[in-house]
Tab-separated table of C-alpha atoms in Angstrom:
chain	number	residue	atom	x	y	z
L	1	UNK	CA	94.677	45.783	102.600
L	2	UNK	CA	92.339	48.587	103.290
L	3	UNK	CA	94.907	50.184	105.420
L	4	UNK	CA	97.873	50.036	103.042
L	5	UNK	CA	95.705	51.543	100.319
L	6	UNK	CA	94.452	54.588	103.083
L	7	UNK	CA	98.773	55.301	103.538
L	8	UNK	CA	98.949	55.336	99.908
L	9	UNK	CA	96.419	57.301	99.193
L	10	UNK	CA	97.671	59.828	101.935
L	11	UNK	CA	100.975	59.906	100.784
L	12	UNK	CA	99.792	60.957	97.425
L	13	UNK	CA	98.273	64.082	98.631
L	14	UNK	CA	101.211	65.134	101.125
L	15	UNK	CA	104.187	64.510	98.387
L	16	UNK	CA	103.485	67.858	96.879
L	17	UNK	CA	103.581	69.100	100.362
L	18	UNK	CA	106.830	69.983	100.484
L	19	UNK	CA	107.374	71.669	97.364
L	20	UNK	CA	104.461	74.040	97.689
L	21	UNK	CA	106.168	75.057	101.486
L	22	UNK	CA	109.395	75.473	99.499
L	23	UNK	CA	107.535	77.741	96.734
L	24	UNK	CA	105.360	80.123	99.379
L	25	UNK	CA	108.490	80.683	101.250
L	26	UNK	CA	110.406	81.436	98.085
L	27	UNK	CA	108.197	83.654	97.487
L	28	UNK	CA	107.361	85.406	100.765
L	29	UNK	CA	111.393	86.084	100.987
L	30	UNK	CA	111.747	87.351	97.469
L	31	UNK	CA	108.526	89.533	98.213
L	32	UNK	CA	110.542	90.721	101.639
L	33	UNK	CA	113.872	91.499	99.704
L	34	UNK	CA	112.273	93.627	97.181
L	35	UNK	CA	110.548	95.740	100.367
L	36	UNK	CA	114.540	95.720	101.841
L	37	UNK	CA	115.449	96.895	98.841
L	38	UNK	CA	113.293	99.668	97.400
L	39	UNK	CA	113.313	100.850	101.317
L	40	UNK	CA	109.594	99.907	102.350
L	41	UNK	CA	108.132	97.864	104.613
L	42	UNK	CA	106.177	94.893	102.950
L	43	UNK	CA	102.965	96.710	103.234
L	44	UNK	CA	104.049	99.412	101.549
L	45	UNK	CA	106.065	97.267	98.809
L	46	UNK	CA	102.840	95.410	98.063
L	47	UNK	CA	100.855	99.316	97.880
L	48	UNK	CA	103.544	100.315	95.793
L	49	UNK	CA	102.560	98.298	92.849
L	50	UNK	CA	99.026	99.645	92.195
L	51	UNK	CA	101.127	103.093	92.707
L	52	UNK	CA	101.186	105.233	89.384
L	53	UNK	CA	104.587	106.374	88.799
L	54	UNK	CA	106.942	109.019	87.715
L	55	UNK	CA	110.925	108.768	86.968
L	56	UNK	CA	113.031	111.664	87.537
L	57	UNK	CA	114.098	111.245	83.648
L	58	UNK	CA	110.424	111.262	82.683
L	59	UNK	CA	110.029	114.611	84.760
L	60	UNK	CA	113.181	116.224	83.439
L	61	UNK	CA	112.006	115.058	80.022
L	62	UNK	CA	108.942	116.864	80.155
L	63	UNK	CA	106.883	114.125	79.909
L	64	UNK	CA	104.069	115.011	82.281
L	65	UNK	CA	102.215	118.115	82.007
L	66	UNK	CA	100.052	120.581	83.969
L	67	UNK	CA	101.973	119.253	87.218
L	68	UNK	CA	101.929	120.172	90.928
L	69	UNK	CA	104.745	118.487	93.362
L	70	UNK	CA	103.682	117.760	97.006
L	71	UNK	CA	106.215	117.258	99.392
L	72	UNK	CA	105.014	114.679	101.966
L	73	UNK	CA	108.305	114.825	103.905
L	74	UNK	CA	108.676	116.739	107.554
L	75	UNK	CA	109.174	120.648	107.546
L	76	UNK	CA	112.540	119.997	108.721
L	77	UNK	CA	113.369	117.787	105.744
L	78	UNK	CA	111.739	120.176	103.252
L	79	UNK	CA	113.845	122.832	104.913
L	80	UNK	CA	117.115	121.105	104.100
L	81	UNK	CA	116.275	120.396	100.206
L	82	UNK	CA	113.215	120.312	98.575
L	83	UNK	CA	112.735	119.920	94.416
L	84	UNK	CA	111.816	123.930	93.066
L	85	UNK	CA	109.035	125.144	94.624
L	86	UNK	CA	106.935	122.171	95.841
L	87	UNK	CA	104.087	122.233	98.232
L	88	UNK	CA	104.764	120.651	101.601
L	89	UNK	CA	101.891	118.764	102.854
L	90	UNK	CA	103.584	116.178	105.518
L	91	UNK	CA	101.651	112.193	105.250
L	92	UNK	CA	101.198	112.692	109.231
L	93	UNK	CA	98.595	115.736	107.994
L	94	UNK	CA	97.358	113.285	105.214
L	95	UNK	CA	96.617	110.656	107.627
L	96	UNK	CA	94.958	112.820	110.008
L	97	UNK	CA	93.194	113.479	106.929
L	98	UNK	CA	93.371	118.052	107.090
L	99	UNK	CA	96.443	117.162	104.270
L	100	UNK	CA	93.433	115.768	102.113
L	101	UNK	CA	91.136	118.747	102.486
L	102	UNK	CA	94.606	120.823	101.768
L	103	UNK	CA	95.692	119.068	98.900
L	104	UNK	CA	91.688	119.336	97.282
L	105	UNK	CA	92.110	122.921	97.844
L	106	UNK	CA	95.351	123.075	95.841
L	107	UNK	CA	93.789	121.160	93.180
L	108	UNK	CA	90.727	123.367	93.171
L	109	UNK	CA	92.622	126.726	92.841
L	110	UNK	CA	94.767	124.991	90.214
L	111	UNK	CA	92.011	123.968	88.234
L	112	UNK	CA	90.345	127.593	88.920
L	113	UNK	CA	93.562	128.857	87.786
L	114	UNK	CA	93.903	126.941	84.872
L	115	UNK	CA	91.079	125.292	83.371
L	116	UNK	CA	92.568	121.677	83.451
L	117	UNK	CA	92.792	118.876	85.855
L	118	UNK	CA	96.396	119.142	87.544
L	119	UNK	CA	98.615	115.788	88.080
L	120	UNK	CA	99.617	115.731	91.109
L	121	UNK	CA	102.884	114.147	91.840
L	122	UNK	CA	104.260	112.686	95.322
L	123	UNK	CA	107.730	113.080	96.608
L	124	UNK	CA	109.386	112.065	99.738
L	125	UNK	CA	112.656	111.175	100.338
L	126	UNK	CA	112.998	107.143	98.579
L	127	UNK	CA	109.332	107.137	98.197
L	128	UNK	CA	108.200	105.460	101.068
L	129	UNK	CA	106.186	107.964	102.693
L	130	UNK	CA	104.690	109.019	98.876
L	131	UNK	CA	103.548	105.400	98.277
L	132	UNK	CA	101.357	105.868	101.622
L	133	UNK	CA	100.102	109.669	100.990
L	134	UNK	CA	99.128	108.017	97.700
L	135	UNK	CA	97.357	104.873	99.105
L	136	UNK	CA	95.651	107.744	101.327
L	137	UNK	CA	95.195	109.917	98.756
L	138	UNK	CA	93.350	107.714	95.731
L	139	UNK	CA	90.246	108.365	97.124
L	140	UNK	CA	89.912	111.821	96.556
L	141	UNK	CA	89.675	110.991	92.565
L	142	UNK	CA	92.631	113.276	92.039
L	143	UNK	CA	95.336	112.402	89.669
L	144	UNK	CA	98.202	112.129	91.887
L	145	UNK	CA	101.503	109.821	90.524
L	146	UNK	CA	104.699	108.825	92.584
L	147	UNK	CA	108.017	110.350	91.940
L	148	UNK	CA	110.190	107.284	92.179
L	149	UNK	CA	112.849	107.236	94.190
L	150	UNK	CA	112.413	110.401	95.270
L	151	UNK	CA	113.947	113.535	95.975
L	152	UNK	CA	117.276	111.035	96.178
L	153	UNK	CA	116.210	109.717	92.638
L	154	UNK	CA	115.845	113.603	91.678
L	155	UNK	CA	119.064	115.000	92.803
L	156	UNK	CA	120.990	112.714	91.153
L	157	UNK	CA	119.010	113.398	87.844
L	158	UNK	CA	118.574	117.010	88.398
L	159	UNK	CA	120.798	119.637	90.435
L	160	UNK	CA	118.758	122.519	92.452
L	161	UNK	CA	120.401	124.904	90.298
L	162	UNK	CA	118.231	123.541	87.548
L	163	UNK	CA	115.011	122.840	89.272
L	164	UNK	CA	113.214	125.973	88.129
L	165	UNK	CA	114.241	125.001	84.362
L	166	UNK	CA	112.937	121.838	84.990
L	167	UNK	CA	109.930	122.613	86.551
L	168	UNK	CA	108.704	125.283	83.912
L	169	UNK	CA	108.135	122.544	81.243
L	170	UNK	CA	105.869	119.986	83.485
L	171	UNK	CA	103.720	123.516	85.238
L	172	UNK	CA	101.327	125.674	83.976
L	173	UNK	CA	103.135	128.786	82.763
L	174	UNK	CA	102.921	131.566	85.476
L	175	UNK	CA	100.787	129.223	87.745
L	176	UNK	CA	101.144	130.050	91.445
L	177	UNK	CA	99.155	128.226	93.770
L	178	UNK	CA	97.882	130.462	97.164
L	179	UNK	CA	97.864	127.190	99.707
L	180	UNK	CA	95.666	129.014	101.932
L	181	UNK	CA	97.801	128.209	105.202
């Protein structure tokens, strides 16, 4: 008797078993196809979530104010296309951590410059590579956003032709930032 009421009692606490398994994997798959499909790794997916963000509309709508766009792409890719006239500060100098000291200094002569905290705002190409200067980047206690989607998301909002047009509603008026390369 003692036995049959030990199965029973086990059997209890393993028939839920299965549908928890099905659940976590449920969820580590849906988790993994929303990394696939915004272009991350899972990692970054995750990162991205804590991420302050930025549409392109919201940019082109002049929503933000007092902004500076850092290009965390490769010089080679900010060669080919690059949104007005962004700063290029790659995430392999971010990691090795002189991008930091360089973006501080932009943010320094900006607020020099202009008397007010800049937001800084984080392109790459899908927004990858911004999620992770960002995740670098919070500590500093700068005000930095994500451009979502990128310079991809950009260009289909906003032609180069009208970057400059743009770009003068979300910048200080007559700002230009010295990077001090």
């Amino acid at each position: 008797m003692h036995s049959k009421n030990l199965k029973k009692g086990i059997i209890r606490y393993l028939r839920p078993l299965p549908v928890i398994l099905s659940l976590s994997i449920v969820g580590v798959s849906s988790v993994t196809l929303a990394a696939v499909v915004n272009h991350m790794d899972v990692p970054t997916f995750i990162a991205s979530l804590s991420a302050k963000k930025v549409t392109a509309s919201e940019l082109k709508q002049g929503k933000l104010r007092n902004a500076i766009l850092i290009d965390v792409r490769s010089p080679e890719e900010y060669a080919e296309d690059r949104i007005g006239n962004s700063l290029l500060v790659p995430l392999t100098d971010i990691q090795a951590g002189f991008g930091v000291q360089q973006i501080r200094v932009i943010a320094q002569r900006y607020i020099q410059n202009n008397h007010t905290q800049p937001i800084i705002v984080l392109y790459c190409t899908r927004g990858m590579r911004a999620v992770k200067a960002y995740k670098e980047l919070r500590k500093t206690r700068l005000n930095f956003v994500v451009l979502e989607g990128g310079i991809k998301s950009w260009r289909l909002a906003v032609p180069a032709s009208k970057d400059a047009e743009i770009l003068a509603q979300i910048t200080a008026p007559g700002t230009k930032i010295i990077t001090g390369n």
